[in-house]
Short mmCIF file of C-alpha atoms in Angstrom, two decimals:
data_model
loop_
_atom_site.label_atom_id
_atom_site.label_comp_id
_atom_site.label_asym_id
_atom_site.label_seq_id
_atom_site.Cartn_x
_atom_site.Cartn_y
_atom_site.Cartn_z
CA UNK A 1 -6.21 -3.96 -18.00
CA UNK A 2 -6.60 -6.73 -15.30
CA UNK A 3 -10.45 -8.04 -14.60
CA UNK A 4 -10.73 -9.90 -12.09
CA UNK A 5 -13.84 -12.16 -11.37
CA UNK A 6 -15.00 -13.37 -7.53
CA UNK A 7 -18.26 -15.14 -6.65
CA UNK A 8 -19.18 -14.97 -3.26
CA UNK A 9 -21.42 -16.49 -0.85
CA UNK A 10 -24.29 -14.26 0.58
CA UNK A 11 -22.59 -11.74 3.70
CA UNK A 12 -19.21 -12.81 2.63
CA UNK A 13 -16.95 -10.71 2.53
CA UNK A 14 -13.99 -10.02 0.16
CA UNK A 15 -10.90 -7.76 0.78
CA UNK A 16 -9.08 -6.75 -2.18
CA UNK A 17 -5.84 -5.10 -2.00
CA UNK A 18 -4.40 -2.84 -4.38
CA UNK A 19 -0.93 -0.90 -4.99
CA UNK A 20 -2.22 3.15 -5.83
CA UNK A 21 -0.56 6.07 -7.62
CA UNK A 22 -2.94 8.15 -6.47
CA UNK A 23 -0.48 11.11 -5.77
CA UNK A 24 0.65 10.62 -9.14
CA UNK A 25 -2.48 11.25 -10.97
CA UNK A 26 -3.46 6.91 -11.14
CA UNK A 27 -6.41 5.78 -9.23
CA UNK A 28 -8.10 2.47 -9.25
CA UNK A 29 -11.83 2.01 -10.33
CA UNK A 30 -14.35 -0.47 -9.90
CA UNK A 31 -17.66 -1.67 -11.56
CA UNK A 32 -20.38 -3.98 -10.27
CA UNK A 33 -22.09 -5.99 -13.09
CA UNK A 34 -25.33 -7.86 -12.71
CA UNK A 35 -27.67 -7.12 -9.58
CA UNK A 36 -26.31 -4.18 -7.60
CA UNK A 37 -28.10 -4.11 -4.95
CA UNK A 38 -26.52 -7.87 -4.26
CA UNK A 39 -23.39 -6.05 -3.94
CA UNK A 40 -21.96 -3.57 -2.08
CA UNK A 41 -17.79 -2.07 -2.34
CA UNK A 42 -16.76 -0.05 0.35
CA UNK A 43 -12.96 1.46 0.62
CA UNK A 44 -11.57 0.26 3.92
CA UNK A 45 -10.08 3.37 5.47
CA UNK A 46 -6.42 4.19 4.53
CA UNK A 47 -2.97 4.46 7.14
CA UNK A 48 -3.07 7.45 9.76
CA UNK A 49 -1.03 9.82 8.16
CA UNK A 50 0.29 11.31 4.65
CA UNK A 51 1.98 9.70 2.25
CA UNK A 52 5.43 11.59 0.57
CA UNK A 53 4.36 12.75 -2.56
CA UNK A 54 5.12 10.25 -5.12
CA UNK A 55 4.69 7.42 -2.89
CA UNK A 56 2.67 4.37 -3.68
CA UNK A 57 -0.20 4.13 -1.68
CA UNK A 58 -1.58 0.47 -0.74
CA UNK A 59 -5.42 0.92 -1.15
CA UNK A 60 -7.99 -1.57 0.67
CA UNK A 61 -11.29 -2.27 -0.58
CA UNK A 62 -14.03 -4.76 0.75
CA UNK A 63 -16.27 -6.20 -1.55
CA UNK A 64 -19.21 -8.24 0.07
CA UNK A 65 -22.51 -10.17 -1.70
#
C-alpha cells in the first residue's frame, strides 16, 4: 500500500490523480488524519461518457486545507 503525505497551505488546493479499476471491482480510498474539519477531499467529476467494461478509469480528486 502507497501513503502518501502532503502539507498544504491554508485554501490550497491539491489535485491528486489516480489510475481506477473501478469496473473491475478496485476502488481507491482515502483517510484524513488530524483536524478534519481543516480538510476537505472532494472527487473532481469524471469524463462525459462510459467507460468499456474493464477499462481503467483515471480518477481525479482535490484535496484542499
Amino acid at each position: 500500500m502507497e501513503v502518501r503525505s502532503v502539507v498544504l497551505s491554508p485554501g490550497e488546493p491539491y489535485e491528486l490523480r489516480l489510475t481506477g479499476r473501478g469496473a473491475r471491482g478496485y476502488v481507491w480510498t482515502w483517510q484524513v488524519t488530524g483536524d478534519a474539519d481543516a480538510v476537505s477531499v472532494a472527487q473532481a467529476a469524471g469524463p462525459a461518457g462510459a467507460a468499456p467494461p474493464g477499462a481503467a478509469v483515471e480518477l481525479s480528486y482535490v484535496v484542499r486545507a
